[in-house]
Tab-separated table of N, CA and C in Angstrom:
chain	number	residue	atom	x	y	z
A	1	MET	N	0.833	-0.689	-0.507
A	1	MET	CA	-0.276	-0.164	-0.042
A	1	MET	C	0.761	1.258	0.327
A	2	THR	N	0.690	2.166	-0.524
A	2	THR	CA	1.679	3.394	-1.451
A	2	THR	C	0.076	3.842	-1.019
A	3	ILE	N	0.638	5.467	0.404
A	3	ILE	CA	-0.141	6.762	1.013
A	3	ILE	C	0.824	7.588	1.222
A	4	ARG	N	0.303	8.293	0.700
A	4	ARG	CA	0.416	10.238	1.137
A	4	ARG	C	0.634	11.024	1.640
A	5	VAL	N	1.166	11.382	2.814
A	5	VAL	CA	0.974	11.531	3.988
A	5	VAL	C	1.684	14.002	4.206
A	6	TYR	N	0.227	14.124	4.334
A	6	TYR	CA	-0.173	15.405	4.885
A	6	TYR	C	-0.017	15.997	6.198
A	7	ALA	N	0.444	17.364	6.487
A	7	ALA	CA	0.540	17.514	7.885
A	7	ALA	C	-0.494	19.079	7.733
A	8	VAL	N	-2.427	18.287	8.126
A	8	VAL	CA	-3.100	19.904	7.848
A	8	VAL	C	-3.400	20.358	8.998
A	9	SER	N	-3.686	21.897	8.758
A	9	SER	CA	-3.771	22.831	9.699
A	9	SER	C	-6.115	22.135	10.550
A	10	ARG	N	-6.161	23.277	11.053
A	10	ARG	CA	-7.901	22.513	11.524
A	10	ARG	C	-8.855	23.305	10.557
A	11	THR	N	-8.439	23.873	9.598
A	11	THR	CA	-9.053	24.097	8.502
A	11	THR	C	-9.086	23.712	7.382
A	12	GLY	N	-7.808	22.702	8.111
A	12	GLY	CA	-8.176	21.658	6.544
A	12	GLY	C	-6.972	22.366	5.179
A	13	GLN	N	-6.536	23.707	5.309
A	13	GLN	CA	-5.219	23.642	4.742
A	13	GLN	C	-4.328	21.995	4.810
A	14	ILE	N	-3.410	22.050	4.351
A	14	ILE	CA	-1.585	21.242	3.557
A	14	ILE	C	-1.612	21.890	4.299
A	15	THR	N	-0.480	22.424	5.275
A	15	THR	CA	1.011	22.618	5.818
A	15	THR	C	1.606	22.273	5.286
A	16	GLU	N	2.593	21.168	5.379
A	16	GLU	CA	3.132	20.705	5.377
A	16	GLU	C	3.316	19.077	4.277
A	17	ASP	N	3.944	19.179	3.208
A	17	ASP	CA	3.863	17.839	2.200
A	17	ASP	C	5.017	16.660	2.843
A	18	ARG	N	4.855	15.749	3.783
A	18	ARG	CA	5.666	15.041	4.383
A	18	ARG	C	6.214	13.687	3.487
A	19	GLY	N	5.642	13.354	2.288
A	19	GLY	CA	5.674	12.721	0.824
A	19	GLY	C	5.458	10.953	0.899
A	20	THR	N	6.050	10.556	0.192
A	20	THR	CA	4.999	9.021	0.284
A	20	THR	C	5.792	8.155	1.373
A	21	LEU	N	4.474	7.389	2.193
A	21	LEU	CA	5.116	6.128	2.220
A	21	LEU	C	4.304	4.926	1.535
A	22	SER	N	5.600	3.286	2.497
A	22	SER	CA	4.963	2.589	1.395
A	22	SER	C	4.533	0.973	2.004
A	23	VAL	N	4.002	0.297	2.477
A	23	VAL	CA	3.651	-0.089	2.679
A	23	VAL	C	3.040	-1.628	2.637
A	24	MET	N	4.711	-2.756	3.267
A	24	MET	CA	4.204	-3.950	1.939
A	24	MET	C	3.321	-5.003	2.580
A	25	PRO	N	2.445	-5.753	2.713
A	25	PRO	CA	1.023	-6.704	2.681
A	25	PRO	C	2.634	-8.116	3.988
A	26	GLY	N	2.447	-7.290	5.168
A	26	GLY	CA	3.126	-8.497	6.626
A	26	GLY	C	4.092	-8.008	7.153
A	27	GLN	N	4.654	-6.771	6.535
A	27	GLN	CA	5.500	-5.833	7.053
A	27	GLN	C	4.938	-4.136	8.083
A	28	GLU	N	5.850	-4.860	9.413
A	28	GLU	CA	5.596	-3.885	10.292
A	28	GLU	C	5.715	-2.318	9.746
A	29	LEU	N	4.662	-2.056	10.703
A	29	LEU	CA	4.152	-0.558	10.264
A	29	LEU	C	5.236	0.134	10.497
A	30	PRO	N	5.613	1.647	9.389
A	30	PRO	CA	6.565	2.293	10.182
A	30	PRO	C	6.766	3.317	11.734
A	31	PRO	N	6.861	4.190	12.543
A	31	PRO	CA	6.871	4.866	14.126
A	31	PRO	C	6.399	6.082	12.949
A	32	MET	N	5.422	5.983	13.984
A	32	MET	CA	4.672	7.704	14.154
A	32	MET	C	5.238	8.369	13.387
A	33	MET	N	5.187	9.352	13.103
A	33	MET	CA	5.812	11.323	12.291
A	33	MET	C	5.413	11.941	14.148
A	34	GLY	N	4.878	11.890	14.782
A	34	GLY	CA	4.443	12.497	15.486
A	34	GLY	C	2.707	12.504	16.439
A	35	ILE	N	2.340	13.070	17.563
A	35	ILE	CA	1.744	11.845	18.107
A	35	ILE	C	0.541	13.476	18.002
A	36	PHE	N	-1.513	12.615	17.056
A	36	PHE	CA	-2.244	13.226	17.017
A	36	PHE	C	-3.355	13.608	18.048
A	37	PRO	N	-3.609	14.036	18.212
A	37	PRO	CA	-4.486	14.971	18.468
A	37	PRO	C	-5.894	14.179	18.378
A	38	PRO	N	-6.384	13.233	19.317
A	38	PRO	CA	-8.120	12.748	19.586
A	38	PRO	C	-9.764	14.069	17.831
A	39	CYS	N	-9.866	13.308	16.970
A	39	CYS	CA	-10.574	13.415	16.133
A	39	CYS	C	-11.452	14.195	16.840
A	40	ASP	N	-12.191	15.489	16.259
A	40	ASP	CA	-13.107	16.442	17.411
A	40	ASP	C	-14.587	16.268	16.422
A	41	CYS	N	-14.143	15.771	15.463
A	41	CYS	CA	-15.471	15.625	14.259
A	41	CYS	C	-16.944	15.758	15.987
A	42	PRO	N	-18.357	16.267	15.152
A	42	PRO	CA	-19.507	15.626	15.743
A	42	PRO	C	-19.524	14.576	16.578
A	43	HIS	N	-19.028	13.901	15.243
A	43	HIS	CA	-19.662	11.730	15.391
A	43	HIS	C	-18.031	11.819	16.652
A	44	HIS	N	-17.883	11.766	16.893
A	44	HIS	CA	-16.094	10.974	17.310
A	44	HIS	C	-16.348	11.470	18.797
A	45	ARG	N	-17.253	13.237	19.120
A	45	ARG	CA	-16.588	13.750	20.046
A	45	ARG	C	-18.450	13.623	21.261
A	46	GLU	N	-18.716	12.968	20.391
A	46	GLU	CA	-20.211	12.383	21.294
A	46	GLU	C	-20.223	11.250	21.739
A	47	GLN	N	-19.217	10.221	21.236
A	47	GLN	CA	-18.518	8.799	21.420
A	47	GLN	C	-18.214	8.792	22.962
A	48	ARG	N	-16.741	10.154	22.654
A	48	ARG	CA	-16.130	10.403	23.889
A	48	ARG	C	-16.288	10.370	25.239
A	49	LEU	N	-17.876	11.574	24.705
A	49	LEU	CA	-18.028	11.817	25.893
A	49	LEU	C	-20.053	11.361	26.899
A	50	ALA	N	-19.701	10.081	25.617
A	50	ALA	CA	-20.607	9.538	26.466
A	50	ALA	C	-20.391	7.958	27.536
A	51	LEU	N	-19.229	7.997	27.119
A	51	LEU	CA	-18.059	7.161	27.485
A	51	LEU	C	-17.504	7.797	28.881
């Protein structure tokens, strides 16, 4: 699988292009490039509040 990795602002604008990342089946995933905050869309916000 090949994906393109971007850093995106809270308004949805691409702020940094981190390039292409390829992962082969069965291959261990590469380490995360940073820590991401939890999704704050209305759907996931309601799920977190219910816990």
